[in-house]
Amino acid sequence: MIKTYAMAVHDVMAEEMRRDERVFIMGEDVETLGGVFGCTRDLYKEFGTERVRNTPISEAGFVGAGIGAACAGMRPIVELMYMDFTFVAMDQILNQAAKTRYIFGGNAKIPLVIRGQQGIGRGNAATHSQSVETFFMHIPGLKVACPSTPADAAGLLRTAIRDDNPVMFFEHKALYAQKGEVPEDIDFTIPFGKADIKREGTDVTIVANLLYVGRALEAAEILSGEGISAEVIDPRTLVPLDMNTITESVKKTGRLVVVHEAHRNAGWGAEIAAQVTEDVFPYLDAAPIRLGTAPCPLPFNLGLENAATPQVADIVKAAKTVLYRI
Amino acid sequence: MIEKDRARFIYQTMNRIRCFEMKAVSLFESNKLRGSVHLYVGEEAVAATVCSQLSEEDYIASTHRGHGHCIAKGATLDGAMAELMGKSTGYCKGRSGSMHIADLSKGNLGANAIVGGGIPIATGAALASKMQNNGRVSVSFFGDGASNEGTFHESLNLAAVWKLPIIFICENNLYGISVPSWQSTSVKDISVRGQAYGIPGITVDGNDVEAIDEAFRTACQRARDGEGPTLIECKTYRWLGHWTGDPQPYRTREEIEEWKQKCPIKRYRTKLIEQGIFTSEELDGIEKEAQAEADRAAEFALNSPEPDPAGLLDDVFYEGGAQV
Ligand SMILES: Cc1ncc(C[n+]2csc(CCOP(=O)(O)OP(=O)(O)O)c2C)c(N)n1
Ligand SMILES: [Mg+2]
């Protein structure tokens, strides 16, 4: 069935709440408003306001309450209106959710999903446009998912909800309206730790997530017009990370470009470039290139925002650079 | 009764804010302005009255709904409108937009897009004033919804135990986006939360200039006398959607209409005429002036240059001075 990315998220939450009464949603404005981006639209009508629960503006409180409720037998989905607001709840996420099971000697289960949208595209400026997924892969104990299509959103979110671990689930505001085929099977899941080759190619490997999968595919199309065959890989989850698919690709192409909207400096692309360099160095014909957002807060002005973030032309240029075709 | 000069400032400021924002809406609707623009229409009495008692040296920290505070604290409409349009002539060189606009030269520590984000910052400015013994006060503006963030509670306690010269102004407009205050906030009057921290808390009609003025005078005196903070809750109402195009399924048309009848500008106008401070012609003049100023600000912003991308990485750090 063709649906938008936002509807894919919406429908999976509804289906999972129907399937398992321990699943519930809490977050700001999720009831009558249906969330600022519509991901919980009308769900309160079917499930009631106990299970589709408006919270006060108290992120540290309700994110932490999600951990406690998960420990005590529920399966909460905590919606953050903007994933930038994880920073308001960072202690609960990084010091608590991520560590609880391990430091309790493996005696706790935290089936918690913290989800919401992030990124550029709406002129929301510095504190409402960030891409923050990298923070959560640095601290062990959290799974990190980043879907780039409606089907991936559906399959990964269902896996996240059924997972007994805390999952950070990053949607992208500029993808919500994107349409695509989504399997109707209410058990359709995509396993974590399985990258997806979005386009096959032989000359250069481009790894991207979220909004940048689309931009990498655009770049690949332009490159093919110039006789360059690019392979585009979406890791889909950063924890666990499917390095195997990436290294196999690099073994074939010998060239790696990683592009993301997260800041380039110490972004997750650095981890991928480092692992590729460690693991398959002999196959590399050029030093990997990382593209990411510039080392400044995201400016409000659109021209500045464009200057701060990688553009399709930058991806094309990077691919040609690793191929020494520039 | 408020002295003539201040009364003029308050009336003028409320009108400047109203005209500025209505202009911003029309620019937004004609796609000349983008991003998140949270409007203060209906709540102007709070910023205008509070700031009428402040000097340029005093500090304020504001919110995502910050145009009113910014203008009342001394911003020009030109610079503010240019910032909303992301132009290089804006207060923050086009980097902040509506949600982060700041004018440090006038003691405005900025709008703040993180709900509750400005409350500790205002508290810190008050700490500095106390340490420097310079007689300045800080005002922290925030919404009813923000009073459920930890930063609110931590800041009230800090300010209370340190007896800081700060006034916490809660603009209770009865909603945080779609969530009614009764559903999210444990108390009907947020002012009672002052008690938990051992500081005075008072609720006033936030659409009544004189009521705000009186409560704020007492609080300001207390702060300047070194006796510590006060929490003032101003009950008011946001006339427009939380964002342009907000379908507002969470409230009724009747409720909105009812509050429009309590327009703070109209109310104060009537008062000023009754009190014989200004004639209606004089007040008409002030209104016209405000409208003309907003129109000019839009022209100024439209004709201003975009920021040069070459400056993208400027100001991430302060590059001058001693590096320790
Ligand atoms: C930490 C944080 N959480 C949530 C939001 C999203 N948000 C923006 S405005 C708003 C409502 C704020 O309500 P209130 O404090 O009452 O101020 P009002 O908008 O009513 O003036 C919310 C939830 C945010 N910007 N920051
Ligand atoms: Mg409010």
XYZ file of C-alpha atoms and ligand atoms in Angstrom:
677
model
C 0.000 0.000 0.000
C 1.259 3.472 -0.882
C 1.511 5.733 2.117
C 3.489 8.640 3.436
C 6.389 8.236 5.812
C 4.320 9.938 8.529
C 1.387 7.560 7.951
C 3.756 4.597 8.029
C 4.882 5.667 11.491
C 1.302 6.350 12.536
C -0.063 3.021 11.314
C 2.647 0.890 12.885
C 2.030 2.498 16.262
C -1.700 1.812 15.889
C -1.138 -1.787 14.811
C 1.276 -2.455 17.641
C -1.103 -0.946 20.198
C -3.843 -3.227 18.881
C -1.544 -6.229 19.114
C -0.092 -5.588 22.546
C -1.900 -3.682 25.235
C 1.349 -2.870 27.022
C 2.267 -0.524 24.192
C 1.302 3.100 24.794
C 2.362 6.525 23.545
C 3.181 9.594 25.564
C 4.396 12.967 24.425
C 3.517 16.599 23.947
C 0.326 17.313 21.998
C -0.186 13.702 20.910
C -3.902 13.614 21.754
C -6.320 15.988 20.021
C -3.651 17.625 17.903
C -2.252 14.259 16.857
C 1.292 15.521 17.262
C 2.648 18.585 15.533
C 3.534 16.384 12.535
C 0.404 14.229 12.615
C 2.049 10.940 13.579
C -0.534 10.217 16.282
C -3.541 11.709 14.493
C -6.829 10.397 15.920
C -5.134 7.544 17.772
C -6.653 8.759 21.041
C -10.081 8.089 19.538
C -9.349 4.386 19.253
C -7.050 3.851 22.206
C -8.180 6.520 24.648
C -6.156 9.138 26.414
C -4.658 6.654 28.870
C -2.693 5.043 26.073
C -2.258 8.105 23.874
C -1.274 10.417 26.628
C -0.508 14.116 26.530
C 2.406 15.042 28.730
C 3.265 18.331 30.331
C 6.310 20.046 28.821
C 8.643 18.069 31.069
C 10.975 16.050 28.857
C 13.349 14.886 31.578
C 10.322 13.763 33.559
C 8.385 11.874 30.937
C 11.396 10.328 29.205
C 12.486 9.050 32.598
C 8.944 7.893 33.306
C 9.205 5.874 30.111
C 12.209 4.035 31.531
C 10.418 3.281 34.780
C 7.248 2.172 33.029
C 9.313 -0.086 30.761
C 11.070 -1.640 33.759
C 7.666 -2.216 35.305
C 6.159 -4.146 32.427
C 4.879 -1.587 29.913
C 6.244 -0.925 26.426
C 6.220 2.876 26.121
C 6.709 4.873 22.961
C 7.849 8.317 24.025
C 7.403 10.961 21.347
C 9.646 13.997 21.430
C 8.316 16.815 19.300
C 11.839 17.550 18.083
C 14.737 15.191 18.715
C 16.717 18.315 19.651
C 14.806 18.045 22.937
C 16.627 14.823 23.810
C 19.196 17.249 25.181
C 16.713 18.377 27.816
C 16.385 14.731 28.900
C 19.967 13.638 28.372
C 20.612 12.331 31.872
C 17.621 10.024 31.688
C 18.647 8.758 28.259
C 22.412 8.427 28.582
C 22.928 7.847 32.299
C 19.772 5.882 32.929
C 18.129 4.160 29.946
C 21.405 3.216 28.285
C 23.008 1.758 31.395
C 20.235 0.276 33.485
C 20.257 -3.258 32.179
C 24.025 -3.635 32.306
C 24.579 -2.133 35.723
C 21.674 -4.136 37.134
C 23.602 -7.248 36.176
C 21.349 -8.002 33.236
C 18.278 -8.181 35.443
C 16.238 -5.387 33.864
C 14.558 -5.076 30.485
C 13.843 -1.637 29.025
C 11.471 -2.019 26.059
C 11.343 1.708 25.374
C 11.180 3.626 22.096
C 12.085 7.309 22.093
C 11.065 8.680 18.725
C 10.558 11.935 16.906
C 11.692 14.000 13.984
C 14.795 16.060 13.420
C 16.695 17.896 10.729
C 16.585 20.814 8.350
C 13.881 21.805 5.911
C 11.488 24.079 7.759
C 13.596 27.067 8.739
C 13.408 26.115 12.399
C 16.980 27.306 13.039
C 19.650 26.305 15.528
C 17.762 24.444 18.246
C 15.090 22.804 16.086
C 17.028 21.605 13.024
C 19.862 19.512 14.380
C 20.690 15.931 13.464
C 21.636 14.353 16.743
C 21.769 10.595 16.165
C 25.526 10.371 16.606
C 25.331 11.310 20.302
C 23.406 8.161 21.054
C 25.740 5.742 19.320
C 28.662 6.947 21.388
C 27.188 5.791 24.681
C 26.746 1.989 24.797
C 23.333 0.558 25.569
C 21.018 2.276 23.104
C 19.931 1.076 19.693
C 19.767 3.785 17.046
C 17.489 3.657 13.991
C 17.145 6.199 11.166
C 14.651 5.311 8.403
C 14.881 6.995 5.008
C 11.715 5.650 3.330
C 8.122 4.901 4.370
C 8.772 1.136 4.225
C 11.918 1.441 6.311
C 10.057 3.624 8.784
C 7.371 0.954 9.142
C 9.666 -2.052 9.326
C 12.206 -0.490 11.637
C 9.630 1.061 13.953
C 7.861 -2.262 14.405
C 11.179 -3.872 15.254
C 11.912 -1.036 17.672
C 8.601 -1.450 19.479
C 9.072 -5.220 19.760
C 12.679 -4.890 20.914
C 13.311 -5.330 24.636
C 15.986 -2.622 24.611
C 15.824 1.157 24.570
C 15.719 2.353 20.962
C 16.361 5.900 19.774
C 14.275 6.326 16.629
C 15.074 9.290 14.397
C 12.557 10.406 11.798
C 13.173 13.348 9.469
C 10.771 16.263 9.182
C 11.480 16.707 5.480
C 10.616 13.041 4.792
C 7.179 12.944 6.428
C 5.326 13.778 3.212
C 7.348 11.338 1.095
C 5.231 8.519 -0.316
C 6.212 4.926 -0.914
C 5.057 1.323 -0.933
C 4.661 -0.155 2.545
C 3.888 -3.873 3.044
C 0.469 -4.438 4.583
C 1.615 -7.387 6.670
C 1.117 -6.391 10.306
C 4.168 -8.437 11.200
C 6.407 -6.715 8.640
C 9.663 -5.981 10.393
C 13.138 -4.995 9.252
C 15.855 -6.490 11.413
C 18.228 -4.069 13.087
C 21.824 -4.223 11.912
C 21.009 -4.816 8.288
C 22.050 -2.097 5.876
C 20.109 -1.592 2.667
C 21.741 -1.134 -0.703
C 19.512 1.561 -2.176
C 21.290 1.518 -5.528
C 23.895 -0.897 -6.784
C 27.099 0.323 -8.341
C 30.680 -0.604 -8.922
C 32.862 2.517 -8.888
C 32.245 4.268 -5.585
C 30.396 3.491 -2.341
C 28.268 6.284 -0.896
C 26.917 5.732 2.624
C 24.091 8.029 3.750
C 21.081 8.104 6.068
C 17.738 9.880 6.435
C 17.315 12.865 4.071
C 20.720 12.240 2.568
C 19.806 8.860 1.110
C 17.629 10.736 -1.366
C 20.355 13.274 -2.011
C 22.935 10.507 -2.503
C 20.618 8.819 -4.993
C 20.267 12.108 -6.867
C 24.042 12.387 -6.928
C 24.313 8.792 -8.167
C 21.971 9.628 -11.031
C 24.099 12.604 -12.032
C 27.261 10.512 -11.731
C 25.818 7.801 -13.946
C 25.382 10.440 -16.635
C 29.125 10.916 -16.422
C 29.844 7.212 -16.651
C 30.384 6.690 -12.914
C 28.535 3.856 -11.208
C 27.813 4.707 -7.563
C 26.534 2.288 -4.940
C 24.332 3.938 -2.307
C 24.063 2.253 1.081
C 21.759 3.214 3.929
C 22.943 1.612 7.185
C 19.379 2.101 8.575
C 20.563 1.404 12.106
C 23.746 2.879 13.539
C 23.526 0.586 16.568
C 23.788 -2.220 15.662
C 25.827 -1.213 12.626
C 26.085 -3.481 9.605
C 29.703 -2.889 8.679
C 29.779 -6.026 6.623
C 27.561 -4.677 3.845
C 29.674 -1.518 3.738
C 33.042 -3.258 3.692
C 31.870 -5.719 1.052
C 30.861 -2.769 -1.095
C 34.178 -1.003 -0.557
C 36.023 -4.186 -1.471
C 34.231 -3.952 -4.800
C 34.535 -0.202 -5.420
C 37.704 0.709 -3.538
C 36.237 4.167 -2.813
C 34.149 5.506 0.054
C 32.144 8.674 0.566
C 30.030 9.054 3.708
C 27.477 11.846 3.801
C 25.145 12.884 6.581
C 23.291 15.868 7.923
C 24.846 15.415 11.362
C 27.887 17.611 11.882
C 30.860 16.314 9.948
C 33.155 16.752 12.910
C 33.031 13.526 14.953
C 29.846 12.532 13.147
C 28.944 8.873 12.643
C 30.578 9.002 9.217
C 33.926 9.250 10.972
C 33.263 5.919 12.655
C 32.427 4.276 9.343
C 35.457 5.747 7.610
C 37.665 4.589 10.472
C 36.271 1.051 10.497
C 36.578 0.737 6.735
C 40.150 1.964 6.933
C 40.974 -0.511 9.683
C 39.210 -3.480 8.142
C 39.713 -3.253 4.393
C 42.558 -0.797 4.001
C 44.251 -2.805 1.230
C 41.143 -2.453 -0.920
C 40.991 1.326 -0.688
C 42.178 3.198 -3.747
C 41.662 6.603 -2.198
C 41.254 8.105 1.249
C 37.573 8.090 2.284
C 35.736 11.407 2.226
C 33.237 12.490 4.875
C 30.594 15.117 4.186
C 28.449 16.596 6.904
C 27.141 19.808 8.359
C 29.667 22.575 8.944
C 31.067 23.228 12.437
C 28.550 25.932 13.319
C 25.037 25.946 14.757
C 22.452 25.708 11.960
C 21.654 29.251 10.907
C 18.085 30.420 10.282
C 18.691 32.055 6.914
C 18.055 29.573 4.093
C 21.132 30.543 2.085
C 23.278 30.053 5.164
C 21.551 26.771 5.982
C 22.323 25.538 2.476
C 25.906 26.681 2.821
C 26.194 24.807 6.115
C 24.824 21.486 4.850
C 26.067 19.140 2.111
C 24.367 19.666 -1.240
C 23.938 17.147 -4.065
C 26.742 18.862 -5.963
C 29.052 18.319 -2.995
C 28.313 14.586 -3.063
C 28.987 14.433 -6.801
C 32.242 16.283 -6.282
C 33.331 14.008 -3.434
C 32.626 10.902 -5.517
C 34.685 12.267 -8.372
C 37.447 13.234 -5.975
C 37.873 9.703 -4.624
C 37.915 8.570 -8.259
C 40.564 11.182 -9.102
C 38.235 12.506 -11.780
C 38.370 16.110 -10.694
C -2.671 55.883 37.627
C 0.473 55.529 35.549
C 2.508 58.691 34.829
C 2.002 60.210 31.412
C 5.390 59.335 29.921
C 5.189 55.723 30.934
C 1.554 55.497 29.901
C 2.582 56.717 26.465
C 5.404 54.190 26.324
C 3.073 51.348 27.261
C 0.361 52.289 24.793
C 2.843 52.924 22.040
C 4.703 49.681 22.738
C 1.567 47.543 22.720
C 0.616 49.054 19.370
C 4.095 48.679 17.924
C 4.110 45.003 18.893
C 0.636 44.421 17.451
C 1.390 46.176 14.162
C 4.767 44.481 13.858
C 3.281 41.031 14.291
C 0.327 41.561 11.974
C 2.828 42.721 9.375
C 4.913 39.616 9.989
C 1.829 37.444 9.467
C 1.104 39.069 6.139
C 4.714 38.605 5.048
C 4.531 34.970 6.121
C 1.338 34.456 4.174
C 2.899 35.903 1.051
C 5.912 33.590 1.472
C 8.334 36.398 2.194
C 9.053 35.092 5.653
C 9.566 31.497 6.755
C 10.218 29.350 9.791
C 8.469 29.264 13.140
C 6.791 32.529 14.046
C 4.940 32.468 17.370
C 2.684 35.443 17.803
C 2.049 37.438 20.941
C -1.169 39.060 19.736
C -3.484 39.477 22.715
C -0.707 39.312 25.307
C 0.999 42.655 24.630
C 0.156 44.258 27.978
C 2.587 42.030 29.841
C 5.778 42.861 27.947
C 4.902 46.536 27.485
C 4.026 47.146 31.124
C 6.888 45.181 32.664
C 9.492 46.757 30.406
C 8.136 50.254 31.096
C 9.653 49.891 34.559
C 13.027 48.605 33.365
C 16.072 50.487 32.199
C 18.379 49.416 29.396
C 20.758 48.022 31.998
C 18.210 45.587 33.408
C 18.042 42.142 31.867
C 15.264 40.098 30.382
C 15.258 36.560 29.037
C 12.404 35.686 26.748
C 10.708 32.775 25.032
C 9.799 31.316 21.653
C 6.983 33.889 21.737
C 9.487 36.673 22.029
C 8.729 39.526 19.606
C 6.836 41.474 22.242
C 9.561 41.254 24.851
C 12.208 42.166 22.308
C 10.378 45.261 21.094
C 9.348 46.356 24.583
C 12.965 46.102 25.738
C 14.014 48.556 23.062
C 14.494 46.774 19.748
C 13.792 48.719 16.583
C 11.117 47.229 14.357
C 13.557 47.439 11.454
C 16.164 45.219 13.072
C 13.569 42.829 14.425
C 11.728 42.431 11.120
C 15.000 41.977 9.258
C 15.892 39.187 11.673
C 12.542 37.476 11.167
C 13.320 37.532 7.464
C 16.847 36.228 7.990
C 18.510 39.335 6.599
C 22.030 40.497 7.358
C 20.658 43.699 8.903
C 18.728 41.720 11.514
C 19.695 41.750 15.175
C 21.487 38.429 14.813
C 22.694 38.757 11.216
C 19.915 36.481 9.999
C 21.117 33.521 12.002
C 18.430 33.446 14.650
C 15.093 34.119 13.012
C 12.044 34.693 15.198
C 12.771 32.015 17.746
C 16.245 33.045 18.901
C 16.232 36.807 18.405
C 18.356 38.705 20.931
C 19.579 42.255 21.471
C 22.251 42.246 24.145
C 22.814 45.987 23.789
C 19.376 46.516 25.326
C 19.727 43.866 28.007
C 17.716 41.294 26.079
C 19.279 37.875 26.605
C 17.221 36.483 23.825
C 14.154 34.678 22.737
C 14.592 31.012 23.474
C 13.226 28.200 21.361
C 13.757 25.690 24.135
C 10.770 25.927 26.432
C 12.112 26.811 29.871
C 15.564 27.429 28.417
C 15.727 31.100 29.338
C 14.711 30.825 32.997
C 18.115 29.758 34.400
C 19.834 32.283 32.139
C 17.825 35.174 33.571
C 18.623 33.761 36.998
C 22.329 33.807 36.183
C 22.168 37.402 35.018
C 20.576 38.244 38.360
C 23.391 36.398 40.107
C 25.920 38.536 38.223
C 24.048 41.718 39.150
C 24.087 40.716 42.771
C 27.793 39.840 42.699
C 28.550 43.117 40.936
C 26.218 45.006 43.254
C 25.065 47.138 40.333
C 21.399 47.470 41.216
C 20.121 45.790 38.064
C 17.221 43.385 38.037
C 16.440 40.500 35.728
C 13.076 39.495 34.377
C 12.406 35.974 33.209
C 9.408 35.665 30.902
C 7.992 32.192 30.301
C 4.710 30.440 29.596
C 2.390 28.326 31.700
C 3.696 25.237 29.931
C 7.276 26.149 30.776
C 6.430 26.113 34.461
C 6.398 22.318 34.184
C 10.027 22.130 33.103
C 12.673 21.335 35.669
C 14.503 24.557 34.824
C 11.609 26.577 36.250
C 11.687 24.767 39.571
C 15.449 24.715 39.859
C 15.689 28.407 39.029
C 13.055 29.480 41.551
C 14.892 27.600 44.244
C 18.278 29.002 43.224
C 16.957 32.541 43.107
C 15.235 32.114 46.455
C 18.191 30.684 48.361
C 20.549 33.243 46.867
C 18.035 36.106 47.226
C 18.588 37.166 43.644
C 17.165 40.342 42.091
C 14.849 38.620 39.631
C 11.173 38.675 38.802
C 9.680 35.553 37.251
C 6.839 36.501 34.913
C 4.635 33.598 33.911
C 2.478 34.441 30.912
C -0.350 32.021 31.459
C -2.258 31.970 28.176
C -4.083 28.805 29.236
C -2.455 26.517 26.666
C 0.862 25.003 25.713
C 0.244 24.482 22.000
C -2.857 22.226 22.121
C -2.683 21.158 25.730
C -4.909 23.098 28.127
C -3.260 24.186 31.312
C -5.715 22.226 33.467
C -4.539 19.011 31.827
C -0.812 19.564 32.176
C -0.347 21.756 35.221
C -1.102 20.551 38.732
C -2.352 23.895 40.023
C -4.890 26.341 38.698
C -2.868 29.374 39.648
C 0.782 28.921 38.820
C 1.630 31.701 41.264
C 1.078 29.271 44.152
C 4.238 27.496 43.065
C 6.125 30.419 44.598
C 5.157 29.092 48.031
C 7.070 25.886 47.429
C 10.228 27.951 47.192
C 9.404 30.426 49.923
C 8.898 33.406 47.646
C 5.870 35.628 47.040
C 3.583 34.536 44.222
C 0.779 36.635 42.839
C -1.741 36.215 40.045
C -2.922 39.220 38.058
C -5.121 39.897 35.061
C -2.537 39.873 32.297
C -4.691 42.007 30.028
C -4.916 44.800 32.574
C -1.980 47.182 32.327
C -2.517 48.748 35.740
C -2.786 45.445 37.564
C 0.460 44.224 36.030
C 2.106 47.547 36.737
C 1.242 47.457 40.395
C 2.305 43.870 40.988
C 5.526 44.374 39.109
C 6.392 47.558 41.012
C 6.224 45.714 44.331
C 8.258 42.802 42.984
C 10.840 45.067 41.406
C 11.245 47.028 44.621
C 11.716 43.809 46.554
C 14.359 42.678 44.060
C 16.216 45.993 44.106
C 16.107 46.011 47.903
C 17.949 42.698 47.967
C 15.022 40.717 49.332
C 14.917 38.209 46.503
C 12.637 36.983 43.764
C 8.902 37.153 43.132
C 6.738 35.043 40.871
C 4.014 36.943 39.015
C 1.471 35.050 36.961
C -0.292 37.089 34.280
C -3.437 35.403 33.015
C -3.852 36.171 29.365
C -4.672 34.557 26.026
C -3.053 33.919 22.674
C -5.514 35.044 20.001
C -3.929 33.268 17.062
C -2.895 29.690 16.391
C 0.320 28.374 17.863
C 1.668 28.524 14.336
C 0.287 30.055 11.140
C -2.227 27.525 9.855
C -2.765 25.831 13.247
C -6.262 24.263 12.878
C -6.793 24.704 16.650
C -8.953 21.623 17.269
C -8.284 22.105 20.970
C -10.365 25.241 21.558
C -13.584 26.841 20.437
C -14.226 29.900 18.310
C -16.417 31.261 21.113
C -13.572 31.067 23.586
C -11.301 32.963 21.225
C -13.972 35.606 20.585
C -14.552 36.020 24.294
C -10.903 36.796 24.848
C -10.762 39.182 21.917
C -13.348 41.219 23.796
C -10.738 41.596 26.518
C -8.198 43.151 24.166
C -5.489 44.704 26.352
C -4.904 47.553 23.909
C -8.566 48.563 23.682
C -8.929 48.277 27.424
C -6.017 50.543 28.141
C -7.160 52.989 25.506
C -10.501 53.364 27.246
C -8.740 53.762 30.575
C -6.388 56.457 29.291
C -9.260 58.480 27.898
C -11.291 58.053 31.090
C -8.349 59.166 33.164
C -7.921 62.182 30.915
C -4.284 61.370 30.235
C -4.656 61.321 26.477
C -7.398 62.338 24.093
C -8.665 59.838 21.602
C -7.032 61.893 18.816
C -3.679 61.595 20.547
C -4.117 57.848 20.853
C -5.136 57.590 17.193
C -1.909 59.364 16.394
C 0.118 56.834 18.377
C -1.629 53.968 16.561
C -0.992 55.467 13.143
C 2.632 56.028 13.987
C 3.010 52.394 15.047
C 1.435 51.182 11.820
C 3.693 53.398 9.724
C 6.723 52.169 11.626
C 5.770 48.531 11.001
C 5.244 49.240 7.303
C 8.639 50.885 7.088
C 10.216 47.948 8.938
C 8.816 45.534 6.360
C 10.225 47.681 3.545
C 13.559 47.877 5.297
C 13.684 44.115 5.793
C 12.552 43.323 2.248
C 15.230 45.600 0.818
C 17.998 44.361 3.084
C 20.703 42.046 1.750
C 20.921 38.347 2.516
C 23.840 37.377 4.737
C 27.027 36.476 2.893
C 27.692 32.717 3.130
C 31.392 33.583 3.427
C 30.634 34.523 7.040
C 29.103 31.137 7.854
C 31.763 30.172 10.387
C 32.242 33.600 11.946
C 31.310 33.919 15.620
C 31.254 30.237 16.507
C 33.961 31.304 18.911
C 35.117 34.672 20.112
C 38.443 35.057 18.385
C 39.760 38.226 19.991
C 41.338 38.889 23.349
C 43.570 36.728 25.486
C 43.501 32.987 25.012
C 44.016 31.461 28.417
C 12.071 21.835 25.609
C 10.989 22.067 24.619
N 9.931 21.235 24.602
C 8.939 21.414 23.704
C 8.993 22.433 22.805
C 7.905 22.610 21.754
N 7.053 23.739 22.129
C 7.246 24.963 21.618
S 6.220 26.078 22.249
C 5.476 24.937 23.213
C 4.374 25.337 24.126
C 4.857 26.216 25.197
O 3.813 26.515 26.060
P 3.916 27.713 27.056
O 5.159 27.602 27.867
O 2.644 27.781 27.788
O 4.103 28.979 26.117
P 3.084 29.527 25.006
O 3.477 28.903 23.721
O 1.714 29.177 25.404
O 3.332 30.992 24.987
C 6.037 23.685 23.021
C 5.603 22.457 23.685
C 10.121 23.280 22.845
N 10.266 24.277 21.968
N 11.090 23.087 23.766
Mg 0.961 28.862 27.298
